[in-house]
PDB file of C-alpha atoms in Angstrom:
ATOM      1  CA  UNK A  22       3.630 -63.211  77.212  1.00 46.00           C
ATOM      2  CA  UNK A  23       1.473 -60.071  76.269  1.00 51.00           C
ATOM      3  CA  UNK A  24      -0.056 -60.677  73.287  1.00 63.00           C
ATOM      4  CA  UNK A  25      -2.094 -56.093  74.579  1.00 85.00           C
ATOM      5  CA  UNK A  26      -0.477 -53.766  71.816  1.00 90.00           C
ATOM      6  CA  UNK A  27       0.702 -50.201  74.531  1.00 92.00           C
ATOM      7  CA  UNK A  28      -1.525 -47.673  74.646  1.00 95.00           C
ATOM      8  CA  UNK A  29       1.127 -43.946  74.585  1.00 97.00           C
ATOM      9  CA  UNK A  30       1.492 -40.439  74.416  1.00 97.00           C
ATOM     10  CA  UNK A  31       4.290 -38.215  74.342  1.00 97.00           C
ATOM     11  CA  UNK A  32       4.503 -37.822  78.146  1.00 95.00           C
ATOM     12  CA  UNK A  33       4.006 -41.395  78.879  1.00 96.00           C
ATOM     13  CA  UNK A  34       7.213 -42.517  76.697  1.00 97.00           C
ATOM     14  CA  UNK A  35       9.124 -40.097  78.201  1.00 96.00           C
ATOM     15  CA  UNK A  36       8.241 -41.237  81.722  1.00 95.00           C
ATOM     16  CA  UNK A  37       8.606 -44.828  80.758  1.00 97.00           C
ATOM     17  CA  UNK A  38      12.801 -44.191  79.041  1.00 96.00           C
ATOM     18  CA  UNK A  39      13.268 -42.214  82.550  1.00 94.00           C
ATOM     19  CA  UNK A  40      12.963 -44.921  84.245  1.00 95.00           C
ATOM     20  CA  UNK A  41      10.674 -47.926  83.380  1.00 96.00           C
ATOM     21  CA  UNK A  42      10.005 -49.535  86.695  1.00 95.00           C
ATOM     22  CA  UNK A  43       8.600 -46.457  88.047  1.00 94.00           C
ATOM     23  CA  UNK A  44       6.689 -46.012  84.946  1.00 95.00           C
ATOM     24  CA  UNK A  45       4.631 -49.065  85.627  1.00 95.00           C
ATOM     25  CA  UNK A  46       3.857 -47.944  89.038  1.00 95.00           C
ATOM     26  CA  UNK A  47       2.103 -44.885  88.455  1.00 94.00           C
ATOM     27  CA  UNK A  48       0.996 -46.071  84.847  1.00 92.00           C
ATOM     28  CA  UNK A  49       0.030 -49.258  84.268  1.00 91.00           C
ATOM     29  CA  UNK A  50      -0.635 -50.338  88.013  1.00 93.00           C
ATOM     30  CA  UNK A  51      -1.573 -47.027  89.424  1.00 93.00           C
ATOM     31  CA  UNK A  52      -0.071 -47.507  92.276  1.00 93.00           C
ATOM     32  CA  UNK A  53       0.936 -44.474  92.960  1.00 91.00           C
ATOM     33  CA  UNK A  54       0.731 -40.816  91.550  1.00 89.00           C
ATOM     34  CA  UNK A  55       3.473 -38.364  90.550  1.00 83.00           C
ATOM     35  CA  UNK A  56       4.485 -35.445  93.271  1.00 80.00           C
ATOM     36  CA  UNK A  57       2.759 -32.159  91.746  1.00 81.00           C
ATOM     37  CA  UNK A  58       5.555 -29.640  91.903  1.00 83.00           C
ATOM     38  CA  UNK A  59       5.319 -26.294  92.445  1.00 86.00           C
ATOM     39  CA  UNK A  60       6.588 -25.451  88.878  1.00 85.00           C
ATOM     40  CA  UNK A  61       3.665 -28.670  87.786  1.00 85.00           C
ATOM     41  CA  UNK A  62       1.147 -26.562  89.578  1.00 90.00           C
ATOM     42  CA  UNK A  63       2.229 -23.117  87.848  1.00 89.00           C
ATOM     43  CA  UNK A  64       2.044 -24.698  84.429  1.00 90.00           C
ATOM     44  CA  UNK A  65      -0.789 -25.638  85.009  1.00 91.00           C
ATOM     45  CA  UNK A  66      -2.694 -23.460  85.973  1.00 93.00           C
ATOM     46  CA  UNK A  67      -0.888 -20.688  83.107  1.00 92.00           C
ATOM     47  CA  UNK A  68      -2.109 -23.881  80.351  1.00 92.00           C
ATOM     48  CA  UNK A  69      -5.670 -22.810  82.041  1.00 94.00           C
ATOM     49  CA  UNK A  70      -5.155 -18.626  82.141  1.00 94.00           C
ATOM     50  CA  UNK A  71      -3.973 -19.351  78.429  1.00 94.00           C
ATOM     51  CA  UNK A  72      -6.289 -21.684  77.149  1.00 94.00           C
ATOM     52  CA  UNK A  73      -9.791 -19.497  78.403  1.00 95.00           C
ATOM     53  CA  UNK A  74      -8.280 -16.446  76.629  1.00 93.00           C
ATOM     54  CA  UNK A  75      -7.409 -18.198  73.263  1.00 94.00           C
ATOM     55  CA  UNK A  76     -11.151 -19.559  73.349  1.00 92.00           C
ATOM     56  CA  UNK A  77     -13.406 -17.540  74.781  1.00 92.00           C
ATOM     57  CA  UNK A  78     -11.363 -14.166  75.670  1.00 92.00           C
ATOM     58  CA  UNK A  79     -11.933 -14.509  79.280  1.00 95.00           C
ATOM     59  CA  UNK A  80      -9.398 -11.450  80.764  1.00 95.00           C
ATOM     60  CA  UNK A  81      -5.678 -12.708  81.911  1.00 95.00           C
ATOM     61  CA  UNK A  82      -4.444 -12.136  85.265  1.00 94.00           C
ATOM     62  CA  UNK A  83      -2.311  -9.688  86.505  1.00 93.00           C
ATOM     63  CA  UNK A  84       0.100 -12.111  86.870  1.00 91.00           C
ATOM     64  CA  UNK A  85       0.399 -13.445  83.818  1.00 92.00           C
ATOM     65  CA  UNK A  86      -0.831 -10.406  81.682  1.00 93.00           C
ATOM     66  CA  UNK A  87       2.822 -10.403  79.877  1.00 91.00           C
ATOM     67  CA  UNK A  88       1.776 -12.916  77.750  1.00 92.00           C
ATOM     68  CA  UNK A  89      -0.810 -11.163  76.232  1.00 94.00           C
ATOM     69  CA  UNK A  90       1.156  -9.815  73.592  1.00 93.00           C
ATOM     70  CA  UNK A  91       2.383 -12.732  71.633  1.00 92.00           C
ATOM     71  CA  UNK A  92      -0.679 -14.876  72.086  1.00 94.00           C
ATOM     72  CA  UNK A  93      -2.774 -11.636  70.801  1.00 95.00           C
ATOM     73  CA  UNK A  94       0.038 -12.127  67.819  1.00 94.00           C
ATOM     74  CA  UNK A  95      -0.935 -16.362  67.302  1.00 95.00           C
ATOM     75  CA  UNK A  96      -4.170 -15.004  67.204  1.00 95.00           C
ATOM     76  CA  UNK A  97      -3.644 -12.999  64.796  1.00 96.00           C
ATOM     77  CA  UNK A  98      -2.727 -15.630  62.390  1.00 97.00           C
ATOM     78  CA  UNK A  99      -5.322 -16.358  59.229  1.00 97.00           C
ATOM     79  CA  UNK A 100      -7.045 -20.055  59.797  1.00 98.00           C
ATOM     80  CA  UNK A 101      -9.169 -21.974  61.628  1.00 98.00           C
ATOM     81  CA  UNK A 102      -8.234 -21.811  65.744  1.00 97.00           C
ATOM     82  CA  UNK A 103      -8.676 -24.594  67.825  1.00 97.00           C
ATOM     83  CA  UNK A 104      -7.390 -24.532  71.629  1.00 96.00           C
ATOM     84  CA  UNK A 105      -6.595 -28.003  73.012  1.00 96.00           C
ATOM     85  CA  UNK A 106      -7.462 -30.150  70.470  1.00 97.00           C
ATOM     86  CA  UNK A 107      -7.357 -33.845  71.569  1.00 98.00           C
ATOM     87  CA  UNK A 108      -6.395 -36.534  68.730  1.00 98.00           C
ATOM     88  CA  UNK A 109      -6.041 -40.120  68.852  1.00 98.00           C
ATOM     89  CA  UNK A 110      -5.004 -42.701  66.555  1.00 98.00           C
ATOM     90  CA  UNK A 111      -5.577 -46.533  66.000  1.00 98.00           C
ATOM     91  CA  UNK A 112      -2.838 -49.121  65.799  1.00 96.00           C
ATOM     92  CA  UNK A 113      -2.897 -48.632  62.118  1.00 97.00           C
ATOM     93  CA  UNK A 114      -2.404 -44.821  62.412  1.00 97.00           C
ATOM     94  CA  UNK A 115      -6.295 -43.783  61.591  1.00 98.00           C
ATOM     95  CA  UNK A 116      -8.081 -41.240  63.233  1.00 98.00           C
ATOM     96  CA  UNK A 117     -10.018 -41.942  65.552  1.00 98.00           C
ATOM     97  CA  UNK A 118     -12.284 -40.421  69.145  1.00 98.00           C
ATOM     98  CA  UNK A 119      -9.515 -38.790  72.453  1.00 98.00           C
ATOM     99  CA  UNK A 120     -11.456 -42.035  74.361  1.00 96.00           C
ATOM    100  CA  UNK A 121     -11.925 -44.207  72.139  1.00 97.00           C
ATOM    101  CA  UNK A 122     -11.281 -47.876  73.858  1.00 95.00           C
ATOM    102  CA  UNK A 123      -9.882 -49.165  71.267  1.00 95.00           C
ATOM    103  CA  UNK A 124      -6.852 -46.282  70.659  1.00 97.00           C
ATOM    104  CA  UNK A 125      -3.040 -46.288  70.365  1.00 97.00           C
ATOM    105  CA  UNK A 126      -1.831 -42.742  71.376  1.00 98.00           C
ATOM    106  CA  UNK A 127      -3.081 -40.031  71.501  1.00 98.00           C
ATOM    107  CA  UNK A 128      -2.297 -36.692  72.718  1.00 97.00           C
ATOM    108  CA  UNK A 129      -3.398 -32.383  73.784  1.00 97.00           C
ATOM    109  CA  UNK A 130      -2.231 -29.860  71.466  1.00 97.00           C
ATOM    110  CA  UNK A 131      -2.906 -26.535  73.162  1.00 96.00           C
ATOM    111  CA  UNK A 132      -3.281 -24.613  69.782  1.00 97.00           C
ATOM    112  CA  UNK A 133      -3.830 -25.543  66.482  1.00 98.00           C
ATOM    113  CA  UNK A 134      -4.336 -23.290  63.316  1.00 98.00           C
ATOM    114  CA  UNK A 135      -5.584 -25.028  59.837  1.00 98.00           C
ATOM    115  CA  UNK A 136      -4.516 -22.636  56.780  1.00 98.00           C
ATOM    116  CA  UNK A 137      -6.393 -24.572  53.952  1.00 97.00           C
ATOM    117  CA  UNK A 138      -3.282 -26.650  53.313  1.00 98.00           C
ATOM    118  CA  UNK A 139      -0.627 -25.097  56.348  1.00 98.00           C
ATOM    119  CA  UNK A 140      -0.521 -25.915  59.864  1.00 98.00           C
ATOM    120  CA  UNK A 141       0.604 -24.567  62.650  1.00 98.00           C
ATOM    121  CA  UNK A 142       0.818 -26.811  65.935  1.00 98.00           C
ATOM    122  CA  UNK A 143       2.063 -24.734  68.761  1.00 96.00           C
ATOM    123  CA  UNK A 144       2.718 -25.923  72.564  1.00 95.00           C
ATOM    124  CA  UNK A 145       3.273 -23.603  75.343  1.00 94.00           C
ATOM    125  CA  UNK A 146       6.051 -23.706  78.112  1.00 92.00           C
ATOM    126  CA  UNK A 147       6.250 -22.302  80.877  1.00 87.00           C
ATOM    127  CA  UNK A 148       9.128 -23.410  82.236  1.00 84.00           C
ATOM    128  CA  UNK A 149      13.145 -22.892  81.129  1.00 84.00           C
ATOM    129  CA  UNK A 150      13.875 -22.764  77.450  1.00 83.00           C
ATOM    130  CA  UNK A 151      17.528 -24.240  77.673  1.00 85.00           C
ATOM    131  CA  UNK A 152      16.742 -27.811  77.038  1.00 84.00           C
ATOM    132  CA  UNK A 153      13.825 -27.631  74.403  1.00 87.00           C
ATOM    133  CA  UNK A 154      11.981 -31.049  73.978  1.00 90.00           C
ATOM    134  CA  UNK A 155      11.136 -30.717  70.393  1.00 92.00           C
ATOM    135  CA  UNK A 156      10.483 -34.073  69.091  1.00 95.00           C
ATOM    136  CA  UNK A 157       6.743 -33.487  71.243  1.00 94.00           C
ATOM    137  CA  UNK A 158       6.160 -31.422  68.365  1.00 97.00           C
ATOM    138  CA  UNK A 159       6.947 -34.250  65.971  1.00 98.00           C
ATOM    139  CA  UNK A 160       3.798 -36.529  67.304  1.00 98.00           C
ATOM    140  CA  UNK A 161       1.964 -34.104  67.213  1.00 98.00           C
ATOM    141  CA  UNK A 162       2.354 -33.464  64.068  1.00 98.00           C
ATOM    142  CA  UNK A 163       1.769 -36.341  62.912  1.00 98.00           C
ATOM    143  CA  UNK A 164      -1.690 -36.928  64.063  1.00 98.00           C
ATOM    144  CA  UNK A 165      -2.547 -33.331  62.453  1.00 98.00           C
ATOM    145  CA  UNK A 166      -1.309 -35.078  59.731  1.00 98.00           C
ATOM    146  CA  UNK A 167      -3.808 -37.434  59.983  1.00 98.00           C
ATOM    147  CA  UNK A 168      -6.471 -35.442  61.446  1.00 98.00           C
ATOM    148  CA  UNK A 169      -6.568 -32.951  58.775  1.00 98.00           C
ATOM    149  CA  UNK A 170      -6.043 -35.010  55.698  1.00 98.00           C
ATOM    150  CA  UNK A 171      -5.974 -31.445  53.399  1.00 98.00           C
ATOM    151  CA  UNK A 172      -2.798 -30.039  55.358  1.00 98.00           C
ATOM    152  CA  UNK A 173       0.531 -31.011  53.514  1.00 98.00           C
ATOM    153  CA  UNK A 174       3.502 -29.198  55.801  1.00 98.00           C
ATOM    154  CA  UNK A 175       3.309 -28.104  59.205  1.00 98.00           C
ATOM    155  CA  UNK A 176       4.348 -24.923  61.567  1.00 98.00           C
ATOM    156  CA  UNK A 177       5.272 -26.412  64.915  1.00 97.00           C
ATOM    157  CA  UNK A 178       6.265 -24.176  68.008  1.00 96.00           C
ATOM    158  CA  UNK A 179       7.725 -24.821  70.769  1.00 96.00           C
ATOM    159  CA  UNK A 180       6.344 -21.615  73.068  1.00 94.00           C
ATOM    160  CA  UNK A 181       7.993 -20.380  75.609  1.00 92.00           C
ATOM    161  CA  UNK A 182       6.223 -17.825  77.767  1.00 87.00           C
ATOM    162  CA  UNK A 183       7.850 -16.579  79.649  1.00 82.00           C
ATOM    163  CA  UNK A 184      11.798 -15.724  77.537  1.00 84.00           C
ATOM    164  CA  UNK A 185       9.284 -14.900  74.672  1.00 83.00           C
ATOM    165  CA  UNK A 186      10.788 -17.718  72.846  1.00 89.00           C
ATOM    166  CA  UNK A 187      10.149 -20.100  70.205  1.00 91.00           C
ATOM    167  CA  UNK A 188      11.452 -23.699  69.435  1.00 94.00           C
ATOM    168  CA  UNK A 189      10.695 -24.039  65.709  1.00 96.00           C
ATOM    169  CA  UNK A 190      10.308 -27.431  63.386  1.00 97.00           C
ATOM    170  CA  UNK A 191       8.868 -28.164  60.421  1.00 98.00           C
ATOM    171  CA  UNK A 192       7.196 -30.954  59.309  1.00 98.00           C
ATOM    172  CA  UNK A 193       5.889 -32.158  55.255  1.00 98.00           C
ATOM    173  CA  UNK A 194       3.051 -35.125  54.560  1.00 98.00           C
ATOM    174  CA  UNK A 195       5.673 -36.076  52.318  1.00 97.00           C
ATOM    175  CA  UNK A 196       8.511 -37.195  55.429  1.00 96.00           C
ATOM    176  CA  UNK A 197       5.138 -39.297  57.633  1.00 97.00           C
ATOM    177  CA  UNK A 198       7.260 -42.399  57.425  1.00 97.00           C
ATOM    178  CA  UNK A 199      10.609 -41.081  58.090  1.00 97.00           C
ATOM    179  CA  UNK A 200       9.016 -39.344  61.126  1.00 97.00           C
ATOM    180  CA  UNK A 201       7.035 -42.192  62.467  1.00 98.00           C
ATOM    181  CA  UNK A 202      10.706 -44.042  62.195  1.00 98.00           C
ATOM    182  CA  UNK A 203      12.138 -41.712  64.923  1.00 97.00           C
ATOM    183  CA  UNK A 204      10.003 -43.400  67.602  1.00 98.00           C
ATOM    184  CA  UNK A 205       9.841 -47.107  66.316  1.00 97.00           C
ATOM    185  CA  UNK A 206      12.770 -47.840  68.371  1.00 97.00           C
ATOM    186  CA  UNK A 207      11.391 -46.007  72.009  1.00 97.00           C
ATOM    187  CA  UNK A 208       7.875 -48.304  71.350  1.00 97.00           C
ATOM    188  CA  UNK A 209       9.456 -51.219  70.525  1.00 97.00           C
ATOM    189  CA  UNK A 210      11.370 -50.933  73.796  1.00 97.00           C
ATOM    190  CA  UNK A 211       7.948 -50.399  76.089  1.00 97.00           C
ATOM    191  CA  UNK A 212       5.826 -53.055  73.848  1.00 96.00           C
ATOM    192  CA  UNK A 213       8.691 -55.368  75.217  1.00 96.00           C
ATOM    193  CA  UNK A 214       8.554 -53.876  78.866  1.00 96.00           C
ATOM    194  CA  UNK A 215       4.681 -55.229  78.207  1.00 95.00           C
ATOM    195  CA  UNK A 216       5.559 -58.116  77.019  1.00 95.00           C
ATOM    196  CA  UNK A 217       7.688 -59.187  79.468  1.00 95.00           C
ATOM    197  CA  UNK A 218       6.007 -57.509  82.090  1.00 95.00           C
ATOM    198  CA  UNK A 219      10.267 -56.966  82.539  1.00 96.00           C
ATOM    199  CA  UNK A 220      10.251 -53.178  83.742  1.00 96.00           C
ATOM    200  CA  UNK A 221      14.345 -52.502  85.110  1.00 94.00           C
ATOM    201  CA  UNK A 222      14.958 -49.056  87.588  1.00 94.00           C
ATOM    202  CA  UNK A 223      17.143 -46.630  85.831  1.00 92.00           C
ATOM    203  CA  UNK A 224      19.133 -45.094  89.476  1.00 91.00           C
ATOM    204  CA  UNK A 225      19.191 -41.143  88.964  1.00 89.00           C
ATOM    205  CA  UNK A 226      19.831 -38.520  90.938  1.00 86.00           C
ATOM    206  CA  UNK A 227      16.030 -38.138  90.421  1.00 81.00           C
ATOM    207  CA  UNK A 228      15.623 -40.588  92.152  1.00 86.00           C
ATOM    208  CA  UNK A 229      14.639 -38.735  95.542  1.00 81.00           C
ATOM    209  CA  UNK A 230      11.302 -36.707  93.843  1.00 82.00           C
ATOM    210  CA  UNK A 231      10.013 -40.284  92.835  1.00 88.00           C
ATOM    211  CA  UNK A 232       6.805 -41.440  94.093  1.00 90.00           C
ATOM    212  CA  UNK A 233       7.598 -45.282  93.737  1.00 91.00           C
ATOM    213  CA  UNK A 234       8.973 -45.613  97.467  1.00 85.00           C
ATOM    214  CA  UNK A 235       9.178 -48.929  97.548  1.00 85.00           C
ATOM    215  CA  UNK A 236      11.842 -48.843  94.917  1.00 87.00           C
ATOM    216  CA  UNK A 237      15.225 -50.195  96.578  1.00 85.00           C
ATOM    217  CA  UNK A 238      16.364 -47.350  94.313  1.00 84.00           C
ATOM    218  CA  UNK A 239      14.497 -44.178  96.036  1.00 77.00           C
ATOM    219  CA  UNK A 240      15.922 -42.125  98.487  1.00 70.00           C
ATOM    220  CA  UNK A 241      14.094 -39.565 100.551  1.00 62.00           C
ATOM    221  CA  UNK A 242      14.911 -36.117 100.443  1.00 47.00           C
TER     222      UNK A 242
END
């Protein structure tokens, strides 16, 4: 039985829920790397361009100029602006350095704006807006409320830059206990896998894209 407390991020938790075996092979044992698709590569390039524009006013490349109006609109919001802001918490939910050996959860917010007791947290999305997953905003907001103790209210949004649409959520400091409860069940499952060294497969139609080729359910596309 393991006595180690799990370390996690939102993307890692999603990967675990999708397939515990893939998570174990890729994130824990590091036996395989995730296959980088064209969509993933494009997303990384866009994020880098938007960060450079927001943080250092580096002009956007011609093929990214369509994102300029919404980025300029964000830049006009009053408050202190933080780009690619790294946050981490200990298991006691106290703020710590992103690279602290004792971190429990961590994540990077694409953009945070803090104006007195109000904050905005924005995550850029380059893909389709058909199936948004705003729970990532919830975790970022929980960490923000610890790192910025004067903030009482948060306006959060997934910004689908290619569609110029926002999926928004609002959170309050008074909601913190309930917001953490939404992660409790999934984290209990992840901790249980770590404690019992149990990482079952979860076969889905996506198995053909999985890098864990030695899995019994792997299928060549």
